[in-house]
Amino acid sequence: MPAAVGVPAVLRVPAFRNVWIGSVLSNGGTWFQAVAAGWLVLQITGSATMVGLLALAYRAPAFLLSTWGGKLADRHDWRRVGLITFSIEAAGALALAALAFAGHLSVAAIFAATVVMGAAFAVGLPSVLALVPALVPTPKLQEAVALNAAGINVARAV
């Protein structure tokens, strides 16, 4: 009989488990929002090029702001930076949802919110990644980093 697969040991560290669950949920929401925004842009414009530009609008801030986000992570509380930037991303997604339900959604609004969410992600990611080693004991760090990466990929797949 095969051995039962148990819970990874690093998930028994409450602080890491909480951050990891939050990260998986946040990443899932981010990917859901990206797919929904792309679908809406395609429905409104009929242009695959506009969908590609939307993806660029989300990722471009990383090229411009990730270094600054790293400096911010070095100088400020990682948890606070992460909470603020995740909150900005959530507010952008909620604003888009409210506009969509109210029937006032436009391509310009989708692009504007996407740039803001991309900027928040770029600024906040270094702090969130720096938080992981502070939450787990050194012997569990490799497992924590691997599980963190797996969580991001699971969120993308779902």
PDB file of N, CA and C in Angstrom, residues 26-124:
ATOM      1  N   SER A  26      -4.890  35.262  -3.548  1.00  0.00           N
ATOM      2  CA  SER A  26      -4.619  36.502  -4.272  1.00  0.00           C
ATOM      3  C   SER A  26      -4.184  36.224  -5.705  1.00  0.00           C
ATOM      4  N   ASN A  27      -3.280  35.263  -5.877  1.00  0.00           N
ATOM      5  CA  ASN A  27      -2.842  34.917  -7.228  1.00  0.00           C
ATOM      6  C   ASN A  27      -3.994  34.363  -8.059  1.00  0.00           C
ATOM      7  N   GLY A  28      -4.838  33.557  -7.446  1.00  0.00           N
ATOM      8  CA  GLY A  28      -6.005  33.048  -8.160  1.00  0.00           C
ATOM      9  C   GLY A  28      -6.914  34.181  -8.609  1.00  0.00           C
ATOM     10  N   GLY A  29      -7.140  35.130  -7.722  1.00  0.00           N
ATOM     11  CA  GLY A  29      -7.955  36.293  -8.071  1.00  0.00           C
ATOM     12  C   GLY A  29      -7.328  37.125  -9.168  1.00  0.00           C
ATOM     13  N   THR A  30      -6.016  37.283  -9.100  1.00  0.00           N
ATOM     14  CA  THR A  30      -5.306  38.049 -10.125  1.00  0.00           C
ATOM     15  C   THR A  30      -5.457  37.391 -11.490  1.00  0.00           C
ATOM     16  N   TRP A  31      -5.271  36.079 -11.533  1.00  0.00           N
ATOM     17  CA  TRP A  31      -5.403  35.378 -12.819  1.00  0.00           C
ATOM     18  C   TRP A  31      -6.836  35.379 -13.308  1.00  0.00           C
ATOM     19  N   PHE A  32      -7.790  35.231 -12.414  1.00  0.00           N
ATOM     20  CA  PHE A  32      -9.199  35.286 -12.801  1.00  0.00           C
ATOM     21  C   PHE A  32      -9.509  36.662 -13.395  1.00  0.00           C
ATOM     22  N   GLN A  33      -9.031  37.705 -12.728  1.00  0.00           N
ATOM     23  CA  GLN A  33      -9.267  39.068 -13.217  1.00  0.00           C
ATOM     24  C   GLN A  33      -8.611  39.277 -14.567  1.00  0.00           C
ATOM     25  N   ALA A  34      -7.403  38.765 -14.757  1.00  0.00           N
ATOM     26  CA  ALA A  34      -6.695  38.936 -16.031  1.00  0.00           C
ATOM     27  C   ALA A  34      -7.444  38.252 -17.179  1.00  0.00           C
ATOM     28  N   VAL A  35      -7.932  37.053 -16.925  1.00  0.00           N
ATOM     29  CA  VAL A  35      -8.691  36.344 -17.961  1.00  0.00           C
ATOM     30  C   VAL A  35      -9.996  37.079 -18.253  1.00  0.00           C
ATOM     31  N   ALA A  36     -10.703  37.501 -17.212  1.00  0.00           N
ATOM     32  CA  ALA A  36     -11.969  38.206 -17.398  1.00  0.00           C
ATOM     33  C   ALA A  36     -11.755  39.531 -18.125  1.00  0.00           C
ATOM     34  N   ALA A  37     -10.718  40.271 -17.756  1.00  0.00           N
ATOM     35  CA  ALA A  37     -10.445  41.553 -18.416  1.00  0.00           C
ATOM     36  C   ALA A  37     -10.096  41.333 -19.883  1.00  0.00           C
ATOM     37  N   GLY A  38      -9.283  40.344 -20.166  1.00  0.00           N
ATOM     38  CA  GLY A  38      -8.944  40.033 -21.549  1.00  0.00           C
ATOM     39  C   GLY A  38     -10.158  39.643 -22.357  1.00  0.00           C
ATOM     40  N   TRP A  39     -11.018  38.826 -21.764  1.00  0.00           N
ATOM     41  CA  TRP A  39     -12.243  38.417 -22.442  1.00  0.00           C
ATOM     42  C   TRP A  39     -13.125  39.628 -22.723  1.00  0.00           C
ATOM     43  N   LEU A  40     -13.267  40.525 -21.729  1.00  0.00           N
ATOM     44  CA  LEU A  40     -14.080  41.728 -21.932  1.00  0.00           C
ATOM     45  C   LEU A  40     -13.511  42.626 -23.019  1.00  0.00           C
ATOM     46  N   VAL A  41     -12.201  42.805 -23.017  1.00  0.00           N
ATOM     47  CA  VAL A  41     -11.575  43.629 -24.055  1.00  0.00           C
ATOM     48  C   VAL A  41     -11.814  43.007 -25.431  1.00  0.00           C
ATOM     49  N   LEU A  42     -11.705  41.698 -25.527  1.00  0.00           N
ATOM     50  CA  LEU A  42     -11.963  41.017 -26.797  1.00  0.00           C
ATOM     51  C   LEU A  42     -13.419  41.186 -27.217  1.00  0.00           C
ATOM     52  N   GLN A  43     -14.345  41.071 -26.259  1.00  0.00           N
ATOM     53  CA  GLN A  43     -15.763  41.241 -26.578  1.00  0.00           C
ATOM     54  C   GLN A  43     -16.075  42.667 -27.034  1.00  0.00           C
ATOM     55  N   ILE A  44     -15.452  43.651 -26.391  1.00  0.00           N
ATOM     56  CA  ILE A  44     -15.730  45.050 -26.717  1.00  0.00           C
ATOM     57  C   ILE A  44     -15.076  45.460 -28.031  1.00  0.00           C
ATOM     58  N   THR A  45     -13.820  45.051 -28.228  1.00  0.00           N
ATOM     59  CA  THR A  45     -13.064  45.529 -29.394  1.00  0.00           C
ATOM     60  C   THR A  45     -12.994  44.519 -30.533  1.00  0.00           C
ATOM     61  N   GLY A  46     -13.110  43.241 -30.218  1.00  0.00           N
ATOM     62  CA  GLY A  46     -12.928  42.212 -31.244  1.00  0.00           C
ATOM     63  C   GLY A  46     -11.481  42.079 -31.692  1.00  0.00           C
ATOM     64  N   SER A  47     -10.561  42.646 -30.930  1.00  0.00           N
ATOM     65  CA  SER A  47      -9.155  42.694 -31.337  1.00  0.00           C
ATOM     66  C   SER A  47      -8.264  41.882 -30.397  1.00  0.00           C
ATOM     67  N   ALA A  48      -7.617  40.877 -30.964  1.00  0.00           N
ATOM     68  CA  ALA A  48      -6.650  40.106 -30.187  1.00  0.00           C
ATOM     69  C   ALA A  48      -5.439  40.966 -29.835  1.00  0.00           C
ATOM     70  N   THR A  49      -5.122  41.929 -30.684  1.00  0.00           N
ATOM     71  CA  THR A  49      -4.007  42.843 -30.401  1.00  0.00           C
ATOM     72  C   THR A  49      -4.274  43.635 -29.126  1.00  0.00           C
ATOM     73  N   MET A  50      -5.501  44.067 -28.936  1.00  0.00           N
ATOM     74  CA  MET A  50      -5.842  44.817 -27.720  1.00  0.00           C
ATOM     75  C   MET A  50      -5.713  43.928 -26.484  1.00  0.00           C
ATOM     76  N   VAL A  51      -6.034  42.648 -26.633  1.00  0.00           N
ATOM     77  CA  VAL A  51      -5.870  41.724 -25.510  1.00  0.00           C
ATOM     78  C   VAL A  51      -4.385  41.601 -25.172  1.00  0.00           C
ATOM     79  N   GLY A  52      -3.543  41.514 -26.191  1.00  0.00           N
ATOM     80  CA  GLY A  52      -2.103  41.462 -25.966  1.00  0.00           C
ATOM     81  C   GLY A  52      -1.580  42.731 -25.315  1.00  0.00           C
ATOM     82  N   LEU A  53      -2.092  43.878 -25.744  1.00  0.00           N
ATOM     83  CA  LEU A  53      -1.688  45.145 -25.135  1.00  0.00           C
ATOM     84  C   LEU A  53      -2.140  45.230 -23.677  1.00  0.00           C
ATOM     85  N   LEU A  54      -3.281  44.624 -23.384  1.00  0.00           N
ATOM     86  CA  LEU A  54      -3.753  44.587 -21.999  1.00  0.00           C
ATOM     87  C   LEU A  54      -2.791  43.780 -21.128  1.00  0.00           C
ATOM     88  N   ALA A  55      -2.337  42.646 -21.644  1.00  0.00           N
ATOM     89  CA  ALA A  55      -1.358  41.844 -20.901  1.00  0.00           C
ATOM     90  C   ALA A  55      -0.074  42.642 -20.687  1.00  0.00           C
ATOM     91  N   LEU A  56       0.336  43.386 -21.698  1.00  0.00           N
ATOM     92  CA  LEU A  56       1.521  44.240 -21.576  1.00  0.00           C
ATOM     93  C   LEU A  56       1.286  45.332 -20.532  1.00  0.00           C
ATOM     94  N   ALA A  57       0.082  45.877 -20.504  1.00  0.00           N
ATOM     95  CA  ALA A  57      -0.235  46.928 -19.529  1.00  0.00           C
ATOM     96  C   ALA A  57      -0.102  46.419 -18.098  1.00  0.00           C
ATOM     97  N   TYR A  58      -0.366  45.129 -17.879  1.00  0.00           N
ATOM     98  CA  TYR A  58      -0.226  44.573 -16.539  1.00  0.00           C
ATOM     99  C   TYR A  58       1.233  44.281 -16.201  1.00  0.00           C
ATOM    100  N   ARG A  59       1.987  43.814 -17.169  1.00  0.00           N
ATOM    101  CA  ARG A  59       3.373  43.397 -16.917  1.00  0.00           C
ATOM    102  C   ARG A  59       4.389  44.525 -17.063  1.00  0.00           C
ATOM    103  N   ALA A  60       4.105  45.538 -17.851  1.00  0.00           N
ATOM    104  CA  ALA A  60       5.068  46.623 -18.081  1.00  0.00           C
ATOM    105  C   ALA A  60       5.514  47.328 -16.792  1.00  0.00           C
ATOM    106  N   PRO A  61       4.606  47.572 -15.844  1.00  0.00           N
ATOM    107  CA  PRO A  61       5.072  48.228 -14.609  1.00  0.00           C
ATOM    108  C   PRO A  61       6.174  47.451 -13.885  1.00  0.00           C
ATOM    109  N   ALA A  62       6.235  46.140 -14.067  1.00  0.00           N
ATOM    110  CA  ALA A  62       7.289  45.354 -13.417  1.00  0.00           C
ATOM    111  C   ALA A  62       8.661  45.792 -13.899  1.00  0.00           C
ATOM    112  N   PHE A  63       8.781  46.128 -15.183  1.00  0.00           N
ATOM    113  CA  PHE A  63      10.066  46.579 -15.706  1.00  0.00           C
ATOM    114  C   PHE A  63      10.454  47.936 -15.136  1.00  0.00           C
ATOM    115  N   LEU A  64       9.466  48.753 -14.862  1.00  0.00           N
ATOM    116  CA  LEU A  64       9.730  50.106 -14.390  1.00  0.00           C
ATOM    117  C   LEU A  64       9.818  50.220 -12.870  1.00  0.00           C
ATOM    118  N   LEU A  65       9.093  49.370 -12.151  1.00  0.00           N
ATOM    119  CA  LEU A  65       8.941  49.573 -10.710  1.00  0.00           C
ATOM    120  C   LEU A  65       9.523  48.488  -9.816  1.00  0.00           C
ATOM    121  N   SER A  66       9.960  47.362 -10.376  1.00  0.00           N
ATOM    122  CA  SER A  66      10.397  46.269  -9.508  1.00  0.00           C
ATOM    123  C   SER A  66      11.638  46.634  -8.695  1.00  0.00           C
ATOM    124  N   THR A  67      12.555  47.387  -9.262  1.00  0.00           N
ATOM    125  CA  THR A  67      13.737  47.818  -8.500  1.00  0.00           C
ATOM    126  C   THR A  67      13.311  48.714  -7.340  1.00  0.00           C
ATOM    127  N   TRP A  68      12.406  49.630  -7.613  1.00  0.00           N
ATOM    128  CA  TRP A  68      11.899  50.506  -6.570  1.00  0.00           C
ATOM    129  C   TRP A  68      11.163  49.688  -5.512  1.00  0.00           C
ATOM    130  N   GLY A  69      10.405  48.670  -5.954  1.00  0.00           N
ATOM    131  CA  GLY A  69       9.716  47.789  -5.012  1.00  0.00           C
ATOM    132  C   GLY A  69      10.703  47.053  -4.121  1.00  0.00           C
ATOM    133  N   GLY A  70      11.853  46.651  -4.689  1.00  0.00           N
ATOM    134  CA  GLY A  70      12.896  46.000  -3.889  1.00  0.00           C
ATOM    135  C   GLY A  70      13.465  46.942  -2.842  1.00  0.00           C
ATOM    136  N   LYS A  71      13.678  48.192  -3.230  1.00  0.00           N
ATOM    137  CA  LYS A  71      14.168  49.185  -2.262  1.00  0.00           C
ATOM    138  C   LYS A  71      13.129  49.417  -1.168  1.00  0.00           C
ATOM    139  N   LEU A  72      11.869  49.453  -1.549  1.00  0.00           N
ATOM    140  CA  LEU A  72      10.792  49.625  -0.577  1.00  0.00           C
ATOM    141  C   LEU A  72      10.773  48.456   0.401  1.00  0.00           C
ATOM    142  N   ALA A  73      10.974  47.248  -0.131  1.00  0.00           N
ATOM    143  CA  ALA A  73      11.004  46.057   0.721  1.00  0.00           C
ATOM    144  C   ALA A  73      12.171  46.100   1.697  1.00  0.00           C
ATOM    145  N   ASP A  74      13.284  46.678   1.267  1.00  0.00           N
ATOM    146  CA  ASP A  74      14.450  46.768   2.142  1.00  0.00           C
ATOM    147  C   ASP A  74      14.264  47.782   3.261  1.00  0.00           C
ATOM    148  N   ARG A  75      13.398  48.759   3.054  1.00  0.00           N
ATOM    149  CA  ARG A  75      13.294  49.867   4.001  1.00  0.00           C
ATOM    150  C   ARG A  75      12.034  49.862   4.864  1.00  0.00           C
ATOM    151  N   HIS A  76      11.052  49.041   4.499  1.00  0.00           N
ATOM    152  CA  HIS A  76       9.775  49.083   5.211  1.00  0.00           C
ATOM    153  C   HIS A  76       9.321  47.676   5.606  1.00  0.00           C
ATOM    154  N   ASP A  77       8.332  47.644   6.456  1.00  0.00           N
ATOM    155  CA  ASP A  77       7.772  46.379   6.928  1.00  0.00           C
ATOM    156  C   ASP A  77       7.146  45.622   5.759  1.00  0.00           C
ATOM    157  N   TRP A  78       7.631  44.402   5.532  1.00  0.00           N
ATOM    158  CA  TRP A  78       7.185  43.600   4.393  1.00  0.00           C
ATOM    159  C   TRP A  78       5.691  43.316   4.451  1.00  0.00           C
ATOM    160  N   ARG A  79       5.199  43.020   5.628  1.00  0.00           N
ATOM    161  CA  ARG A  79       3.769  42.705   5.769  1.00  0.00           C
ATOM    162  C   ARG A  79       2.909  43.888   5.387  1.00  0.00           C
ATOM    163  N   ARG A  80       3.303  45.046   5.849  1.00  0.00           N
ATOM    164  CA  ARG A  80       2.504  46.249   5.563  1.00  0.00           C
ATOM    165  C   ARG A  80       2.511  46.564   4.072  1.00  0.00           C
ATOM    166  N   VAL A  81       3.689  46.495   3.456  1.00  0.00           N
ATOM    167  CA  VAL A  81       3.776  46.753   2.009  1.00  0.00           C
ATOM    168  C   VAL A  81       2.922  45.742   1.251  1.00  0.00           C
ATOM    169  N   GLY A  82       3.017  44.469   1.639  1.00  0.00           N
ATOM    170  CA  GLY A  82       2.215  43.437   0.981  1.00  0.00           C
ATOM    171  C   GLY A  82       0.723  43.676   1.134  1.00  0.00           C
ATOM    172  N   LEU A  83       0.299  44.009   2.346  1.00  0.00           N
ATOM    173  CA  LEU A  83      -1.127  44.269   2.580  1.00  0.00           C
ATOM    174  C   LEU A  83      -1.619  45.469   1.774  1.00  0.00           C
ATOM    175  N   ILE A  84      -0.819  46.515   1.727  1.00  0.00           N
ATOM    176  CA  ILE A  84      -1.235  47.712   0.981  1.00  0.00           C
ATOM    177  C   ILE A  84      -1.323  47.408  -0.509  1.00  0.00           C
ATOM    178  N   THR A  85      -0.297  46.753  -1.037  1.00  0.00           N
ATOM    179  CA  THR A  85      -0.309  46.500  -2.482  1.00  0.00           C
ATOM    180  C   THR A  85      -1.374  45.474  -2.869  1.00  0.00           C
ATOM    181  N   PHE A  86      -1.572  44.433  -2.048  1.00  0.00           N
ATOM    182  CA  PHE A  86      -2.657  43.484  -2.337  1.00  0.00           C
ATOM    183  C   PHE A  86      -4.012  44.190  -2.264  1.00  0.00           C
ATOM    184  N   SER A  87      -4.153  45.120  -1.329  1.00  0.00           N
ATOM    185  CA  SER A  87      -5.406  45.872  -1.201  1.00  0.00           C
ATOM    186  C   SER A  87      -5.649  46.744  -2.432  1.00  0.00           C
ATOM    187  N   ILE A  88      -4.601  47.341  -2.961  1.00  0.00           N
ATOM    188  CA  ILE A  88      -4.740  48.144  -4.180  1.00  0.00           C
ATOM    189  C   ILE A  88      -5.175  47.260  -5.346  1.00  0.00           C
ATOM    190  N   GLU A  89      -4.567  46.078  -5.458  1.00  0.00           N
ATOM    191  CA  GLU A  89      -4.969  45.154  -6.520  1.00  0.00           C
ATOM    192  C   GLU A  89      -6.435  44.754  -6.363  1.00  0.00           C
ATOM    193  N   ALA A  90      -6.838  44.435  -5.149  1.00  0.00           N
ATOM    194  CA  ALA A  90      -8.225  44.039  -4.911  1.00  0.00           C
ATOM    195  C   ALA A  90      -9.184  45.192  -5.220  1.00  0.00           C
ATOM    196  N   ALA A  91      -8.806  46.404  -4.838  1.00  0.00           N
ATOM    197  CA  ALA A  91      -9.658  47.572  -5.113  1.00  0.00           C
ATOM    198  C   ALA A  91      -9.819  47.784  -6.615  1.00  0.00           C
ATOM    199  N   GLY A  92      -8.742  47.589  -7.367  1.00  0.00           N
ATOM    200  CA  GLY A  92      -8.836  47.716  -8.822  1.00  0.00           C
ATOM    201  C   GLY A  92      -9.781  46.695  -9.415  1.00  0.00           C
ATOM    202  N   ALA A  93      -9.683  45.460  -8.957  1.00  0.00           N
ATOM    203  CA  ALA A  93     -10.575  44.402  -9.456  1.00  0.00           C
ATOM    204  C   ALA A  93     -12.023  44.683  -9.058  1.00  0.00           C
ATOM    205  N   LEU A  94     -12.241  45.136  -7.825  1.00  0.00           N
ATOM    206  CA  LEU A  94     -13.601  45.461  -7.378  1.00  0.00           C
ATOM    207  C   LEU A  94     -14.178  46.640  -8.152  1.00  0.00           C
ATOM    208  N   ALA A  95     -13.336  47.622  -8.448  1.00  0.00           N
ATOM    209  CA  ALA A  95     -13.806  48.763  -9.241  1.00  0.00           C
ATOM    210  C   ALA A  95     -14.244  48.308 -10.630  1.00  0.00           C
ATOM    211  N   LEU A  96     -13.464  47.433 -11.240  1.00  0.00           N
ATOM    212  CA  LEU A  96     -13.852  46.913 -12.555  1.00  0.00           C
ATOM    213  C   LEU A  96     -15.149  46.118 -12.471  1.00  0.00           C
ATOM    214  N   ALA A  97     -15.286  45.314 -11.441  1.00  0.00           N
ATOM    215  CA  ALA A  97     -16.514  44.535 -11.276  1.00  0.00           C
ATOM    216  C   ALA A  97     -17.716  45.461 -11.093  1.00  0.00           C
ATOM    217  N   ALA A  98     -17.564  46.504 -10.283  1.00  0.00           N
ATOM    218  CA  ALA A  98     -18.665  47.450 -10.072  1.00  0.00           C
ATOM    219  C   ALA A  98     -19.038  48.155 -11.372  1.00  0.00           C
ATOM    220  N   LEU A  99     -18.030  48.575 -12.137  1.00  0.00           N
ATOM    221  CA  LEU A  99     -18.314  49.219 -13.429  1.00  0.00           C
ATOM    222  C   LEU A  99     -19.011  48.256 -14.385  1.00  0.00           C
ATOM    223  N   ALA A 100     -18.575  47.007 -14.386  1.00  0.00           N
ATOM    224  CA  ALA A 100     -19.192  46.017 -15.267  1.00  0.00           C
ATOM    225  C   ALA A 100     -20.651  45.781 -14.889  1.00  0.00           C
ATOM    226  N   PHE A 101     -20.918  45.595 -13.598  1.00  0.00           N
ATOM    227  CA  PHE A 101     -22.293  45.358 -13.160  1.00  0.00           C
ATOM    228  C   PHE A 101     -23.188  46.573 -13.372  1.00  0.00           C
ATOM    229  N   ALA A 102     -22.597  47.769 -13.317  1.00  0.00           N
ATOM    230  CA  ALA A 102     -23.369  48.992 -13.539  1.00  0.00           C
ATOM    231  C   ALA A 102     -23.533  49.302 -15.026  1.00  0.00           C
ATOM    232  N   GLY A 103     -22.843  48.547 -15.873  1.00  0.00           N
ATOM    233  CA  GLY A 103     -22.948  48.775 -17.320  1.00  0.00           C
ATOM    234  C   GLY A 103     -22.136  49.958 -17.815  1.00  0.00           C
ATOM    235  N   HIS A 104     -21.125  50.364 -17.061  1.00  0.00           N
ATOM    236  CA  HIS A 104     -20.310  51.523 -17.432  1.00  0.00           C
ATOM    237  C   HIS A 104     -18.858  51.162 -17.737  1.00  0.00           C
ATOM    238  N   LEU A 105     -18.608  49.906 -18.015  1.00  0.00           N
ATOM    239  CA  LEU A 105     -17.237  49.467 -18.255  1.00  0.00           C
ATOM    240  C   LEU A 105     -16.783  49.871 -19.651  1.00  0.00           C
ATOM    241  N   SER A 106     -15.569  50.402 -19.723  1.00  0.00           N
ATOM    242  CA  SER A 106     -14.988  50.777 -21.018  1.00  0.00           C
ATOM    243  C   SER A 106     -13.589  50.178 -21.131  1.00  0.00           C
ATOM    244  N   VAL A 107     -13.086  50.139 -22.346  1.00  0.00           N
ATOM    245  CA  VAL A 107     -11.733  49.641 -22.560  1.00  0.00           C
ATOM    246  C   VAL A 107     -10.736  50.513 -21.809  1.00  0.00           C
ATOM    247  N   ALA A 108     -10.958  51.817 -21.817  1.00  0.00           N
ATOM    248  CA  ALA A 108     -10.048  52.731 -21.109  1.00  0.00           C
ATOM    249  C   ALA A 108     -10.026  52.417 -19.607  1.00  0.00           C
ATOM    250  N   ALA A 109     -11.189  52.144 -19.017  1.00  0.00           N
ATOM    251  CA  ALA A 109     -11.245  51.821 -17.588  1.00  0.00           C
ATOM    252  C   ALA A 109     -10.528  50.508 -17.306  1.00  0.00           C
ATOM    253  N   ILE A 110     -10.700  49.534 -18.191  1.00  0.00           N
ATOM    254  CA  ILE A 110     -10.023  48.248 -18.009  1.00  0.00           C
ATOM    255  C   ILE A 110      -8.518  48.446 -18.056  1.00  0.00           C
ATOM    256  N   PHE A 111      -8.043  49.219 -19.030  1.00  0.00           N
ATOM    257  CA  PHE A 111      -6.599  49.461 -19.139  1.00  0.00           C
ATOM    258  C   PHE A 111      -6.077  50.245 -17.942  1.00  0.00           C
ATOM    259  N   ALA A 112      -6.808  51.267 -17.512  1.00  0.00           N
ATOM    260  CA  ALA A 112      -6.349  52.080 -16.374  1.00  0.00           C
ATOM    261  C   ALA A 112      -6.243  51.229 -15.111  1.00  0.00           C
ATOM    262  N   ALA A 113      -7.272  50.453 -14.834  1.00  0.00           N
ATOM    263  CA  ALA A 113      -7.242  49.604 -13.636  1.00  0.00           C
ATOM    264  C   ALA A 113      -6.149  48.552 -13.746  1.00  0.00           C
ATOM    265  N   THR A 114      -5.936  48.026 -14.931  1.00  0.00           N
ATOM    266  CA  THR A 114      -4.908  47.003 -15.137  1.00  0.00           C
ATOM    267  C   THR A 114      -3.521  47.570 -14.889  1.00  0.00           C
ATOM    268  N   VAL A 115      -3.259  48.781 -15.332  1.00  0.00           N
ATOM    269  CA  VAL A 115      -1.955  49.407 -15.080  1.00  0.00           C
ATOM    270  C   VAL A 115      -1.759  49.632 -13.583  1.00  0.00           C
ATOM    271  N   VAL A 116      -2.787  50.099 -12.902  1.00  0.00           N
ATOM    272  CA  VAL A 116      -2.692  50.321 -11.453  1.00  0.00           C
ATOM    273  C   VAL A 116      -2.436  48.996 -10.734  1.00  0.00           C
ATOM    274  N   MET A 117      -3.162  47.953 -11.112  1.00  0.00           N
ATOM    275  CA  MET A 117      -2.969  46.648 -10.472  1.00  0.00           C
ATOM    276  C   MET A 117      -1.589  46.080 -10.784  1.00  0.00           C
ATOM    277  N   GLY A 118      -1.116  46.276 -12.013  1.00  0.00           N
ATOM    278  CA  GLY A 118       0.227  45.821 -12.378  1.00  0.00           C
ATOM    279  C   GLY A 118       1.296  46.552 -11.592  1.00  0.00           C
ATOM    280  N   ALA A 119       1.096  47.843 -11.384  1.00  0.00           N
ATOM    281  CA  ALA A 119       2.055  48.626 -10.599  1.00  0.00           C
ATOM    282  C   ALA A 119       2.064  48.163  -9.139  1.00  0.00           C
ATOM    283  N   ALA A 120       0.895  47.918  -8.583  1.00  0.00           N
ATOM    284  CA  ALA A 120       0.818  47.441  -7.196  1.00  0.00           C
ATOM    285  C   ALA A 120       1.497  46.083  -7.064  1.00  0.00           C
ATOM    286  N   PHE A 121       1.272  45.203  -8.024  1.00  0.00           N
ATOM    287  CA  PHE A 121       1.907  43.886  -7.998  1.00  0.00           C
ATOM    288  C   PHE A 121       3.425  44.024  -8.068  1.00  0.00           C
ATOM    289  N   ALA A 122       3.908  44.863  -8.980  1.00  0.00           N
ATOM    290  CA  ALA A 122       5.354  45.035  -9.156  1.00  0.00           C
ATOM    291  C   ALA A 122       6.014  45.597  -7.904  1.00  0.00           C
ATOM    292  N   VAL A 123       5.356  46.525  -7.256  1.00  0.00           N
ATOM    293  CA  VAL A 123       5.918  47.145  -6.055  1.00  0.00           C
ATOM    294  C   VAL A 123       5.837  46.193  -4.865  1.00  0.00           C
ATOM    295  N   GLY A 124       4.757  45.425  -4.766  1.00  0.00           N
ATOM    296  CA  GLY A 124       4.545  44.572  -3.607  1.00  0.00           C
ATOM    297  C   GLY A 124       5.234  43.226  -3.642  1.00  0.00           C
TER     298      GLY A 124
END
